[in-house]
Tab-separated table of C-alpha atoms in Angstrom:
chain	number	residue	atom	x	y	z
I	17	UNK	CA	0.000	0.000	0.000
I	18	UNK	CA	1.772	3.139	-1.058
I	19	UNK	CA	0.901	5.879	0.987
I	20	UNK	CA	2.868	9.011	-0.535
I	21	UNK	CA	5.246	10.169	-3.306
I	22	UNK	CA	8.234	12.366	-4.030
I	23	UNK	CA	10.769	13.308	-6.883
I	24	UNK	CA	14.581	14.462	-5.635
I	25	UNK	CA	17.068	16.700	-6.714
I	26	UNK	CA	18.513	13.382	-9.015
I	27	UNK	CA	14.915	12.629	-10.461
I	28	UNK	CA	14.403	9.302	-8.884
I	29	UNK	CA	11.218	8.989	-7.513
I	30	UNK	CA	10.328	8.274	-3.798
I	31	UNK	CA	7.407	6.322	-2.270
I	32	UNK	CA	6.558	5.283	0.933
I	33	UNK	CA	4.120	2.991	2.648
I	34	UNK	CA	3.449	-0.464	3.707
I	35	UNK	CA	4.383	-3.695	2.191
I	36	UNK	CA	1.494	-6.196	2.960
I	37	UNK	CA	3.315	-9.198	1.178
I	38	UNK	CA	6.505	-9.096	3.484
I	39	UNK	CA	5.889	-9.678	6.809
I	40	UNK	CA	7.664	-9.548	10.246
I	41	UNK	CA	8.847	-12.723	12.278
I	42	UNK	CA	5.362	-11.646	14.118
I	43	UNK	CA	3.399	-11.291	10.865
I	44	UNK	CA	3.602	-7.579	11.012
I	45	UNK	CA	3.867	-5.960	7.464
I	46	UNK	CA	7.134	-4.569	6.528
I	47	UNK	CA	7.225	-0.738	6.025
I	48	UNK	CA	9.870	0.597	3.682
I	49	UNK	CA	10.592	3.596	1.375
I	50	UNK	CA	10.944	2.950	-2.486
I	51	UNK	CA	13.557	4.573	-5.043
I	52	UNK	CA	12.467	4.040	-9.057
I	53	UNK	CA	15.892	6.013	-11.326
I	54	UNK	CA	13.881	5.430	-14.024
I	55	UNK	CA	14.840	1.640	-14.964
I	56	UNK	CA	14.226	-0.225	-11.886
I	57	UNK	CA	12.916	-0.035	-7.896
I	58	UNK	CA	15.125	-0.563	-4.877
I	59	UNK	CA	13.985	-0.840	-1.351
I	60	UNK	CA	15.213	0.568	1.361
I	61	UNK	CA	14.625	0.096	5.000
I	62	UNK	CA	14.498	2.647	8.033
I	63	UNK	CA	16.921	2.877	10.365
I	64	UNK	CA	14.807	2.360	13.535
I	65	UNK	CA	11.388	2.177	11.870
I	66	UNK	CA	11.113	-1.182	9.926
I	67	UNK	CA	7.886	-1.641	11.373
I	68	UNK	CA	6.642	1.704	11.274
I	69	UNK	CA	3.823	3.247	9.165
I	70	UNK	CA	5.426	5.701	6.126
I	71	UNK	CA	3.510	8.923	6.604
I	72	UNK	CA	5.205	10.934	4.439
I	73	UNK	CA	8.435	11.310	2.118
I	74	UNK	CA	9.451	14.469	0.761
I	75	UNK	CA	12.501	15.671	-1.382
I	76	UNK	CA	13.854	18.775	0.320
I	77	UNK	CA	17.071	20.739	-1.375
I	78	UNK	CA	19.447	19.189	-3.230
I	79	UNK	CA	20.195	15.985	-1.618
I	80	UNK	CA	17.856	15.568	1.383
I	81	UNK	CA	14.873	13.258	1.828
I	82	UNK	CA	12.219	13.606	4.746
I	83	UNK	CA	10.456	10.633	5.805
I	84	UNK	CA	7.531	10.637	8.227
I	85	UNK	CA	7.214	7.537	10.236
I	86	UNK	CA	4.814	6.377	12.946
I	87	UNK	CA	8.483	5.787	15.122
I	88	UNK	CA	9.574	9.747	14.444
I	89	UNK	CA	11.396	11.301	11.347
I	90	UNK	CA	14.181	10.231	9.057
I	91	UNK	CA	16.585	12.144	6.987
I	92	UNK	CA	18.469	10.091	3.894
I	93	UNK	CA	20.757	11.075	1.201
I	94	UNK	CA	18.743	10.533	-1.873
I	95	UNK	CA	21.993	9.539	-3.754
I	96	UNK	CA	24.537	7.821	-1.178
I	97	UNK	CA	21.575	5.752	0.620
I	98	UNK	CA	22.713	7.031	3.987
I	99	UNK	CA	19.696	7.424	6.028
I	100	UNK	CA	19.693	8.259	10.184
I	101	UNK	CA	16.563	9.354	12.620
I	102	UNK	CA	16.923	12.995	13.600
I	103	UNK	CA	16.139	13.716	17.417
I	104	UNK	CA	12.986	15.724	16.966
I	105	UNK	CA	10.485	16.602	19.565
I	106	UNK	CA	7.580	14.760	19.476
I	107	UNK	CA	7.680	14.063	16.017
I	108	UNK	CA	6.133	10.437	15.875
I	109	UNK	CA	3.331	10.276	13.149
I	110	UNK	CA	4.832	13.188	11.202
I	111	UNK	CA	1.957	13.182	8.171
I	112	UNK	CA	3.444	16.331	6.199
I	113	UNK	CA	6.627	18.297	5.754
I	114	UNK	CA	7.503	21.392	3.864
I	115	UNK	CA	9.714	23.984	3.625
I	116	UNK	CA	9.057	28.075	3.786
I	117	UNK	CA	10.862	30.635	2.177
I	118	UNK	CA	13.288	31.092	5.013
I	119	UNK	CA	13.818	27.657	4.452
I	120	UNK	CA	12.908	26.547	7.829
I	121	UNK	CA	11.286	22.805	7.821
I	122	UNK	CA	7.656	22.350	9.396
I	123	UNK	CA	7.019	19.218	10.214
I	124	UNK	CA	3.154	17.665	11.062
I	125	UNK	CA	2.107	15.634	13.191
I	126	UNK	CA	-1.719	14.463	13.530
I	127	UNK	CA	-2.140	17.111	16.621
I	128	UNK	CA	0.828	18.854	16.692
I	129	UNK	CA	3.375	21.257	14.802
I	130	UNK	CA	7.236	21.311	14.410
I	131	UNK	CA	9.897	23.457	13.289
I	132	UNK	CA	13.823	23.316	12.118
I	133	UNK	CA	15.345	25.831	11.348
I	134	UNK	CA	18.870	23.711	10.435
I	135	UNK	CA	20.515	24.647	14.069
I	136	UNK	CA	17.535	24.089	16.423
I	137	UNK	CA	14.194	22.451	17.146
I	138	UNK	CA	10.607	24.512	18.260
I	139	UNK	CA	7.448	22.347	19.323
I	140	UNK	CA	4.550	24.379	18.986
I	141	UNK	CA	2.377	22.385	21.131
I	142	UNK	CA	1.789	25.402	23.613
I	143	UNK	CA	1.465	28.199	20.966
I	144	UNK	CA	-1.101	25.821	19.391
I	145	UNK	CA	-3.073	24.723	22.152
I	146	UNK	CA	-5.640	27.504	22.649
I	147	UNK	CA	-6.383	28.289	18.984
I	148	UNK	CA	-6.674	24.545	17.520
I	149	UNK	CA	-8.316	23.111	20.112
I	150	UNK	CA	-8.679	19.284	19.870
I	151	UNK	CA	-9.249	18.585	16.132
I	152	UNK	CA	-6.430	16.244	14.273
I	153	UNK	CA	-4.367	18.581	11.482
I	154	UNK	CA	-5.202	18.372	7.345
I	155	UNK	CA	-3.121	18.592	4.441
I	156	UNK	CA	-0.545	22.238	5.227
I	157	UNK	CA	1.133	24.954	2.720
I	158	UNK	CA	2.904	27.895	2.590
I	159	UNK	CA	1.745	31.152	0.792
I	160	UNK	CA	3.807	34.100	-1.537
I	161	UNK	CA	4.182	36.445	1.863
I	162	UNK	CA	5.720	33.162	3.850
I	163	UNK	CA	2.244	32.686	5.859
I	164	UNK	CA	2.039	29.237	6.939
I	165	UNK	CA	-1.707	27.579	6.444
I	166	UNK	CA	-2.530	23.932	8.425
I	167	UNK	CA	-5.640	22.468	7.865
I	168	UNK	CA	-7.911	20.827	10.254
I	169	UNK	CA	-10.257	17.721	10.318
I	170	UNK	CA	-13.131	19.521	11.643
I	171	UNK	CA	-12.108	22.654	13.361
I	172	UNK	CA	-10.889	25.202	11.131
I	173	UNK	CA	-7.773	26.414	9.774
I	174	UNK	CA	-4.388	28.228	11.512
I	175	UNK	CA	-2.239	30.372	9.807
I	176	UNK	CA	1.061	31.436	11.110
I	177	UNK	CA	2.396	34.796	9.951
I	178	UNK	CA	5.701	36.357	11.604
I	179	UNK	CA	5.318	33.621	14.716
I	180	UNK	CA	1.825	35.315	15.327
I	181	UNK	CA	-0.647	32.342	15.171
I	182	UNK	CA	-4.384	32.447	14.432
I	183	UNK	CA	-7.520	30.788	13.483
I	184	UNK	CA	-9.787	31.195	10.761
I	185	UNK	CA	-13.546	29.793	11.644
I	186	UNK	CA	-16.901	31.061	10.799
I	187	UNK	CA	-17.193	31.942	13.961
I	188	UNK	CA	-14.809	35.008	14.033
I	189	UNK	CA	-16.247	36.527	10.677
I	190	UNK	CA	-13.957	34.807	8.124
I	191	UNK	CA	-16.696	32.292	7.083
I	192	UNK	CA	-14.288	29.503	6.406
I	193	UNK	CA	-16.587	26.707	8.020
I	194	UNK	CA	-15.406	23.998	10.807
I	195	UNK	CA	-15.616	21.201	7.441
I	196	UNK	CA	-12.520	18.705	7.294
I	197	UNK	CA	-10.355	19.715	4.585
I	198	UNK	CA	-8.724	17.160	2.094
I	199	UNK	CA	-6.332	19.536	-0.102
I	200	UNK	CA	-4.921	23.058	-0.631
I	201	UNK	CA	-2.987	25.517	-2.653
I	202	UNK	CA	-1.988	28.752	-3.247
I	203	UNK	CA	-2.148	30.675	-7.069
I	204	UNK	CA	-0.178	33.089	-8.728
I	205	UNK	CA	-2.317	36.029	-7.136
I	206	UNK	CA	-1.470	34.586	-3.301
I	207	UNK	CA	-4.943	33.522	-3.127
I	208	UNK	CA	-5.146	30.455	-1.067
I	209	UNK	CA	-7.768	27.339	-2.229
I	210	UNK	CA	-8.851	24.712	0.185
I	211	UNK	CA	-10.813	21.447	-0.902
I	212	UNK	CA	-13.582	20.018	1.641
I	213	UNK	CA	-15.213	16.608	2.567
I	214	UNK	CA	-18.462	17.629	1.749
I	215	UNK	CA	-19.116	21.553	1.334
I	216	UNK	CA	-17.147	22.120	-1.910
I	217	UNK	CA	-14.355	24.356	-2.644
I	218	UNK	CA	-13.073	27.497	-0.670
I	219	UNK	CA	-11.133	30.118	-2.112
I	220	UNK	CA	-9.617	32.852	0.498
I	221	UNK	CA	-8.024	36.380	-0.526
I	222	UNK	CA	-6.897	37.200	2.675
I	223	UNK	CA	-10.629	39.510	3.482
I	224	UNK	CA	-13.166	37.504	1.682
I	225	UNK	CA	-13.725	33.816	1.163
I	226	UNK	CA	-16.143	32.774	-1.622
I	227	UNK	CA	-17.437	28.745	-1.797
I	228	UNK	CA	-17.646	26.748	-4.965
């Protein structure tokens, strides 16, 4: 079952996910990452997290792969193979990581938010806590100005702008609605899009948000 996909600085392609064929000495299925260079597919074991869930895997500068695992996060060299956990906070279940234009890494989890900023770690469990309440996090994105969006399943969305966190529900006059939210983007105009379970699309300029 793959789970996620990726294309590095070389052009191989990256998956993740589970392998339901190859089990464990206690039947568990085996969870790798796979590498396709565009004649055949290697396989390629975590360090730490063989029996782990793949969350996500994502390409990030030149030679650097993310992984997401359900037993914390993994960094590999998409050429050399070399792959080692990195000592995050809290960062078991990691479903989505991207990069901002400070190129600092966020990194999330299904209820919480990291960053890495290449010399340090911040857990923003506490900065978090009072505007997200208790609802799991969505598919994430960063906007033209740097504003960081994050999605939730059922209880709005946060945006982080200069460290200065807030939340966008209809309840405070933004009328983006407490749906679960299943994709987003941003276009050429900074206008950010946001795809719902069940009430359509939402488009938000930053003042007014309009359904489709």
């Amino acid at each position: 079952m793959i789970q996620n996909i990726t294309v590095a600085a070389d052009g191989a392609v990256w998956t993740g996910g589970i392998f339901l064929e190859t089990k464990t000495p206690s039947g568990d299925p085996v969870c790798v990452t796979l590498r396709f260079d565009g004649t055949s597919w290697e396989a390629h074991e975590l360090p730490y997290s063989k029996y782990s869930p793949v969350y996500t895997v994502k390409a990030l500068g030149a030679d650097s792969l993310f992984i997401g695992s359900g037993n914390g996060l993994v960094l590999r060299t998409s050429r050399a193979g070399t792959a080692f956990r990195l000592d995050a906070p809290a960062a078991s279940g990691a479903g989505d990581i991207f990069v901002d234009r400070s190129n600092v890494k966020w990194i999330v989890t299904s209820s919480n938010i990291l960053s890495y900023d290449d010399a340090r770690w911040y857990n923003h469990e506490r900065e978090i806590r009072d505007v997200k309440g208790l609802f799991p996090f969505g598919p994430n994105m960063v906007d033209h100005e740097n504003v960081k969006w994050f999605t939730t399943r059922g209880g709005g969305i946060l945006s982080n702008a200069n460290g200065v966190w807030r939340k966008y529900t209809e309840e405070n006059g933004t009328f983006i609605e407490q749906f679960s939210y299943t994709a987003c983007t941003v276009d050429r105009l900074n206008v950010k899009w946001f795809v719902t379970e069940t009430r359509g699309i939402l488009s938000f300029d930053g003042k007014k948000s309009t359904w489709y």
